[in-house]
PDB file of C-alpha atoms in Angstrom:
ATOM      1  CA  LYS A  19     116.351 145.302 -57.017  1.00 44.00           C
ATOM      2  CA  LYS A  20     119.524 147.200 -56.385  1.00 51.00           C
ATOM      3  CA  HIS A  21     120.868 146.951 -59.950  1.00 49.00           C
ATOM      4  CA  GLN A  22     117.902 148.146 -62.006  1.00 55.00           C
ATOM      5  CA  TYR A  23     119.828 151.009 -63.588  1.00 63.00           C
ATOM      6  CA  LEU A  24     121.203 149.975 -66.951  1.00 70.00           C
ATOM      7  CA  PRO A  25     122.068 152.657 -69.493  1.00 74.00           C
ATOM      8  CA  ARG A  26     120.973 152.203 -73.063  1.00 76.00           C
ATOM      9  CA  ASN A  27     123.328 151.249 -75.843  1.00 83.00           C
ATOM     10  CA  GLU A  28     124.133 154.251 -78.016  1.00 84.00           C
ATOM     11  CA  LEU A  29     125.622 154.777 -81.445  1.00 87.00           C
ATOM     12  CA  VAL A  30     126.455 158.437 -82.046  1.00 85.00           C
ATOM     13  CA  ILE A  31     127.670 159.909 -85.320  1.00 88.00           C
ATOM     14  CA  ARG A  32     128.681 163.539 -84.885  1.00 85.00           C
ATOM     15  CA  LEU A  33     129.378 165.602 -87.988  1.00 80.00           C
ATOM     16  CA  GLN A  34     130.193 168.979 -86.469  1.00 75.00           C
ATOM     17  CA  PRO A  35     131.860 170.171 -84.346  1.00 74.00           C
ATOM     18  CA  ASN A  36     134.474 167.638 -83.292  1.00 77.00           C
ATOM     19  CA  GLU A  37     133.709 164.920 -85.836  1.00 83.00           C
ATOM     20  CA  SER A  38     133.380 161.537 -84.170  1.00 86.00           C
ATOM     21  CA  VAL A  39     131.707 158.173 -84.099  1.00 90.00           C
ATOM     22  CA  TYR A  40     131.315 156.460 -80.773  1.00 87.00           C
ATOM     23  CA  MET A  41     129.329 153.556 -79.447  1.00 89.00           C
ATOM     24  CA  ARG A  42     128.470 152.764 -75.860  1.00 86.00           C
ATOM     25  CA  THR A  43     127.470 149.183 -75.131  1.00 88.00           C
ATOM     26  CA  ASN A  44     126.595 147.231 -72.037  1.00 85.00           C
ATOM     27  CA  VAL A  45     128.860 144.238 -71.526  1.00 86.00           C
ATOM     28  CA  LYS A  46     129.483 141.730 -68.747  1.00 84.00           C
ATOM     29  CA  ALA A  47     132.116 142.915 -66.291  1.00 80.00           C
ATOM     30  CA  PRO A  48     135.298 140.851 -66.150  1.00 80.00           C
ATOM     31  CA  GLY A  49     135.336 138.107 -63.555  1.00 78.00           C
ATOM     32  CA  LEU A  50     132.844 135.555 -62.293  1.00 79.00           C
ATOM     33  CA  MET A  51     129.943 137.916 -61.634  1.00 76.00           C
ATOM     34  CA  THR A  52     127.364 138.721 -64.284  1.00 77.00           C
ATOM     35  CA  GLN A  53     127.185 142.424 -63.531  1.00 77.00           C
ATOM     36  CA  PRO A  54     126.837 144.574 -66.671  1.00 81.00           C
ATOM     37  CA  VAL A  55     129.058 147.609 -67.182  1.00 81.00           C
ATOM     38  CA  GLN A  56     129.110 150.154 -69.978  1.00 81.00           C
ATOM     39  CA  ASN A  57     132.081 150.356 -72.349  1.00 84.00           C
ATOM     40  CA  GLU A  58     132.773 152.837 -75.095  1.00 84.00           C
ATOM     41  CA  LEU A  59     134.309 152.414 -78.522  1.00 86.00           C
ATOM     42  CA  ASP A  60     135.461 155.853 -79.583  1.00 85.00           C
ATOM     43  CA  LEU A  61     136.668 157.217 -82.893  1.00 85.00           C
ATOM     44  CA  THR A  62     137.052 160.934 -82.413  1.00 84.00           C
ATOM     45  CA  TYR A  63     138.681 162.271 -85.561  1.00 82.00           C
ATOM     46  CA  LYS A  64     141.053 164.694 -83.806  1.00 81.00           C
ATOM     47  CA  THR A  65     142.147 162.094 -81.266  1.00 82.00           C
ATOM     48  CA  ARG A  66     142.756 159.431 -83.898  1.00 81.00           C
ATOM     49  CA  TYR A  67     144.332 161.547 -86.648  1.00 81.00           C
ATOM     50  CA  GLY A  68     145.650 164.588 -84.796  1.00 79.00           C
ATOM     51  CA  ASN A  69     146.100 167.746 -86.835  1.00 76.00           C
ATOM     52  CA  VAL A  70     146.020 166.038 -90.233  1.00 74.00           C
ATOM     53  CA  ASP A  71     144.480 168.434 -92.745  1.00 74.00           C
ATOM     54  CA  ASN A  72     140.854 167.534 -93.342  1.00 72.00           C
ATOM     55  CA  PRO A  73     139.618 169.305 -96.482  1.00 75.00           C
ATOM     56  CA  SER A  74     136.199 170.899 -96.335  1.00 78.00           C
ATOM     57  CA  ALA A  75     133.203 169.195 -97.903  1.00 73.00           C
ATOM     58  CA  TYR A  76     133.186 171.801-100.678  1.00 82.00           C
ATOM     59  CA  SER A  77     136.828 171.095-101.533  1.00 87.00           C
ATOM     60  CA  ARG A  78     136.013 167.412-101.923  1.00 84.00           C
ATOM     61  CA  LEU A  79     132.971 168.175-104.096  1.00 87.00           C
ATOM     62  CA  ILE A  80     135.007 170.412-106.397  1.00 90.00           C
ATOM     63  CA  LEU A  81     137.610 167.654-106.698  1.00 90.00           C
ATOM     64  CA  GLU A  82     134.865 165.162-107.668  1.00 88.00           C
ATOM     65  CA  VAL A  83     133.593 167.592-110.331  1.00 90.00           C
ATOM     66  CA  LEU A  84     137.089 167.905-111.780  1.00 92.00           C
ATOM     67  CA  ARG A  85     137.398 164.106-111.837  1.00 92.00           C
ATOM     68  CA  GLY A  86     134.018 163.766-113.567  1.00 91.00           C
ATOM     69  CA  ASN A  87     132.589 161.688-110.713  1.00 90.00           C
ATOM     70  CA  GLN A  88     128.835 162.292-110.391  1.00 87.00           C
ATOM     71  CA  GLY A  89     128.340 159.954-107.429  1.00 86.00           C
ATOM     72  CA  ALA A  90     128.200 162.806-104.912  1.00 83.00           C
ATOM     73  CA  PHE A  91     125.399 164.602-106.748  1.00 87.00           C
ATOM     74  CA  VAL A  92     121.638 164.072-106.958  1.00 89.00           C
ATOM     75  CA  ARG A  93     120.162 162.845-110.243  1.00 91.00           C
ATOM     76  CA  LYS A  94     117.011 164.386-111.709  1.00 94.00           C
ATOM     77  CA  ASP A  95     114.830 161.344-110.931  1.00 95.00           C
ATOM     78  CA  GLU A  96     116.056 161.327-107.304  1.00 95.00           C
ATOM     79  CA  LEU A  97     115.206 165.008-106.980  1.00 95.00           C
ATOM     80  CA  HIS A  98     111.679 164.499-108.343  1.00 96.00           C
ATOM     81  CA  ARG A  99     111.079 161.588-105.949  1.00 96.00           C
ATOM     82  CA  ALA A 100     112.289 163.698-103.019  1.00 95.00           C
ATOM     83  CA  TRP A 101     109.828 166.436-104.020  1.00 96.00           C
ATOM     84  CA  GLU A 102     106.998 163.874-104.148  1.00 96.00           C
ATOM     85  CA  ILE A 103     107.807 162.732-100.622  1.00 95.00           C
ATOM     86  CA  PHE A 104     108.610 166.023 -98.914  1.00 95.00           C
ATOM     87  CA  THR A 105     106.304 168.556-100.598  1.00 96.00           C
ATOM     88  CA  PRO A 106     103.143 167.308 -98.800  1.00 95.00           C
ATOM     89  CA  LEU A 107     105.009 167.264 -95.494  1.00 94.00           C
ATOM     90  CA  LEU A 108     106.341 170.794 -95.984  1.00 94.00           C
ATOM     91  CA  GLN A 109     102.881 172.030 -96.980  1.00 96.00           C
ATOM     92  CA  GLU A 110     101.368 170.552 -93.826  1.00 95.00           C
ATOM     93  CA  LEU A 111     104.069 172.135 -91.663  1.00 93.00           C
ATOM     94  CA  GLU A 112     103.406 175.483 -93.318  1.00 94.00           C
ATOM     95  CA  GLN A 113      99.611 175.234 -92.989  1.00 96.00           C
ATOM     96  CA  LYS A 114      99.761 174.246 -89.327  1.00 95.00           C
ATOM     97  CA  LYS A 115     102.433 176.888 -88.603  1.00 93.00           C
ATOM     98  CA  VAL A 116     104.631 174.312 -86.867  1.00 89.00           C
ATOM     99  CA  LYS A 117     107.563 175.977 -85.131  1.00 89.00           C
ATOM    100  CA  PRO A 118     110.883 174.150 -84.766  1.00 88.00           C
ATOM    101  CA  VAL A 119     111.860 173.190 -81.236  1.00 88.00           C
ATOM    102  CA  THR A 120     114.883 175.195 -80.136  1.00 88.00           C
ATOM    103  CA  TYR A 121     117.608 174.258 -77.696  1.00 85.00           C
ATOM    104  CA  GLU A 122     120.881 175.646 -76.398  1.00 83.00           C
ATOM    105  CA  TYR A 123     123.801 175.538 -78.827  1.00 77.00           C
ATOM    106  CA  GLY A 124     126.192 172.761 -77.862  1.00 70.00           C
ATOM    107  CA  GLY A 125     123.653 171.152 -75.543  1.00 71.00           C
ATOM    108  CA  ARG A 126     122.294 167.609 -75.632  1.00 69.00           C
ATOM    109  CA  GLY A 127     119.213 168.654 -77.595  1.00 77.00           C
ATOM    110  CA  PRO A 128     115.676 169.750 -76.785  1.00 84.00           C
ATOM    111  CA  LYS A 129     113.986 168.585 -73.588  1.00 82.00           C
ATOM    112  CA  GLU A 130     111.133 167.317 -75.774  1.00 87.00           C
ATOM    113  CA  ALA A 131     113.481 164.594 -77.072  1.00 82.00           C
ATOM    114  CA  ASP A 132     114.002 163.366 -73.507  1.00 78.00           C
ATOM    115  CA  GLU A 133     110.246 163.497 -72.881  1.00 83.00           C
ATOM    116  CA  LEU A 134     109.684 161.377 -75.999  1.00 83.00           C
ATOM    117  CA  ALA A 135     112.317 158.871 -74.850  1.00 78.00           C
ATOM    118  CA  THR A 136     110.576 158.589 -71.478  1.00 79.00           C
ATOM    119  CA  ARG A 137     107.158 158.097 -73.121  1.00 83.00           C
ATOM    120  CA  VAL A 138     108.472 155.172 -75.169  1.00 81.00           C
ATOM    121  CA  GLY A 139     109.949 153.447 -72.121  1.00 76.00           C
ATOM    122  CA  TYR A 140     113.458 154.823 -71.621  1.00 73.00           C
ATOM    123  CA  ASP A 141     114.392 155.054 -67.939  1.00 71.00           C
ATOM    124  CA  PRO A 142     114.150 158.686 -66.719  1.00 68.00           C
ATOM    125  CA  ALA A 143     116.912 158.061 -64.145  1.00 69.00           C
ATOM    126  CA  THR A 144     119.345 157.334 -66.968  1.00 67.00           C
ATOM    127  CA  LEU A 145     118.296 160.525 -68.743  1.00 64.00           C
ATOM    128  CA  LYS A 146     118.993 162.509 -65.583  1.00 67.00           C
ATOM    129  CA  LEU A 147     122.486 161.011 -65.330  1.00 65.00           C
ATOM    130  CA  ARG A 148     123.210 161.852 -68.975  1.00 63.00           C
ATOM    131  CA  LEU A 149     121.956 165.418 -68.541  1.00 61.00           C
ATOM    132  CA  LYS A 150     123.933 165.863 -65.327  1.00 62.00           C
ATOM    133  CA  ALA A 151     127.077 164.701 -67.121  1.00 57.00           C
ATOM    134  CA  GLY A 152     126.691 167.507 -69.657  1.00 54.00           C
ATOM    135  CA  PRO A 153     127.771 167.554 -73.291  1.00 52.00           C
ATOM    136  CA  ARG A 154     130.027 164.629 -74.187  1.00 51.00           C
ATOM    137  CA  ASP A 155     132.931 166.864 -75.191  1.00 48.00           C
ATOM    138  CA  ASN A 156     133.125 168.205 -71.624  1.00 42.00           C
ATOM    139  CA  ARG A 157     133.542 164.833 -69.914  1.00 40.00           C
ATOM    140  CA  GLN A 158     135.550 161.663 -70.128  1.00 42.00           C
ATOM    141  CA  GLY A 159     132.738 159.679 -71.735  1.00 41.00           C
ATOM    142  CA  GLY A 160     132.806 156.949 -69.091  1.00 48.00           C
ATOM    143  CA  GLN A 161     136.458 156.099 -69.639  1.00 53.00           C
ATOM    144  CA  TYR A 162     138.202 154.580 -66.643  1.00 55.00           C
ATOM    145  CA  THR A 163     141.860 153.913 -66.086  1.00 56.00           C
ATOM    146  CA  GLU A 164     142.684 150.235 -65.566  1.00 57.00           C
ATOM    147  CA  GLN A 165     142.883 150.722 -61.780  1.00 61.00           C
ATOM    148  CA  GLU A 166     139.635 152.706 -61.657  1.00 63.00           C
ATOM    149  CA  PHE A 167     137.839 150.061 -63.708  1.00 62.00           C
ATOM    150  CA  ALA A 168     139.106 147.258 -61.438  1.00 65.00           C
ATOM    151  CA  ALA A 169     137.868 149.165 -58.370  1.00 68.00           C
ATOM    152  CA  TYR A 170     134.535 149.832 -60.118  1.00 65.00           C
ATOM    153  CA  VAL A 171     133.999 146.138 -60.905  1.00 65.00           C
ATOM    154  CA  ASP A 172     135.084 145.142 -57.388  1.00 69.00           C
ATOM    155  CA  LYS A 173     132.506 147.471 -55.804  1.00 68.00           C
ATOM    156  CA  LEU A 174     129.784 146.148 -58.097  1.00 64.00           C
ATOM    157  CA  GLN A 175     130.650 142.527 -57.333  1.00 63.00           C
ATOM    158  CA  LYS A 176     130.530 143.190 -53.598  1.00 68.00           C
ATOM    159  CA  GLU A 177     127.208 144.998 -54.185  1.00 65.00           C
ATOM    160  CA  GLU A 178     128.501 148.011 -52.289  1.00 65.00           C
ATOM    161  CA  VAL A 179     127.084 150.365 -54.922  1.00 64.00           C
ATOM    162  CA  THR A 180     124.825 150.358 -57.968  1.00 65.00           C
ATOM    163  CA  PRO A 181     126.326 151.095 -61.393  1.00 61.00           C
ATOM    164  CA  ALA A 182     124.709 154.545 -61.269  1.00 63.00           C
ATOM    165  CA  GLU A 183     126.321 155.306 -57.904  1.00 70.00           C
ATOM    166  CA  ALA A 184     129.702 154.058 -59.107  1.00 65.00           C
ATOM    167  CA  ASP A 185     129.500 156.202 -62.242  1.00 64.00           C
ATOM    168  CA  ALA A 186     128.473 159.263 -60.228  1.00 67.00           C
ATOM    169  CA  GLU A 187     131.362 158.688 -57.806  1.00 68.00           C
ATOM    170  CA  HIS A 188     133.808 158.390 -60.723  1.00 59.00           C
ATOM    171  CA  LYS A 189     132.657 161.716 -62.206  1.00 62.00           C
ATOM    172  CA  LYS A 190     133.401 163.661 -58.986  1.00 63.00           C
TER     173      LYS A 190
END
């Protein structure tokens, strides 16, 4: 069972900082073998559009007000329904003195999120690889050059390494 490691598919929508949408998916490697590899579709705003001026959210809202467009604003009935849903939840949080879980700014999130993922069946080895890689902005995001990818697939097909070992070797 050499090839048990298989990272999960991910869809990430990042609002701030470094606005981006990226998706990692497992696909069959090119060639005759059926070895899965992970690919990434990446739309990082700065990479795609460079230094094009991106107005702030408030600037866009003010423009919508001037145009008379109410679509970006909450109606009274929506607000009342939100209160009906969230007021009991907020009261319970207040009564039970629930404290928010903190984590390091710019990190991958609280360790409790990883513990939850493990409890629901996500492979802890994959979590360790993700944590070792660090925040996405500080790494390549699994991107290989054409030559690196060909070598990666070749090693997998010859069963010289597992996908996890190949990824770790690439990150050195």
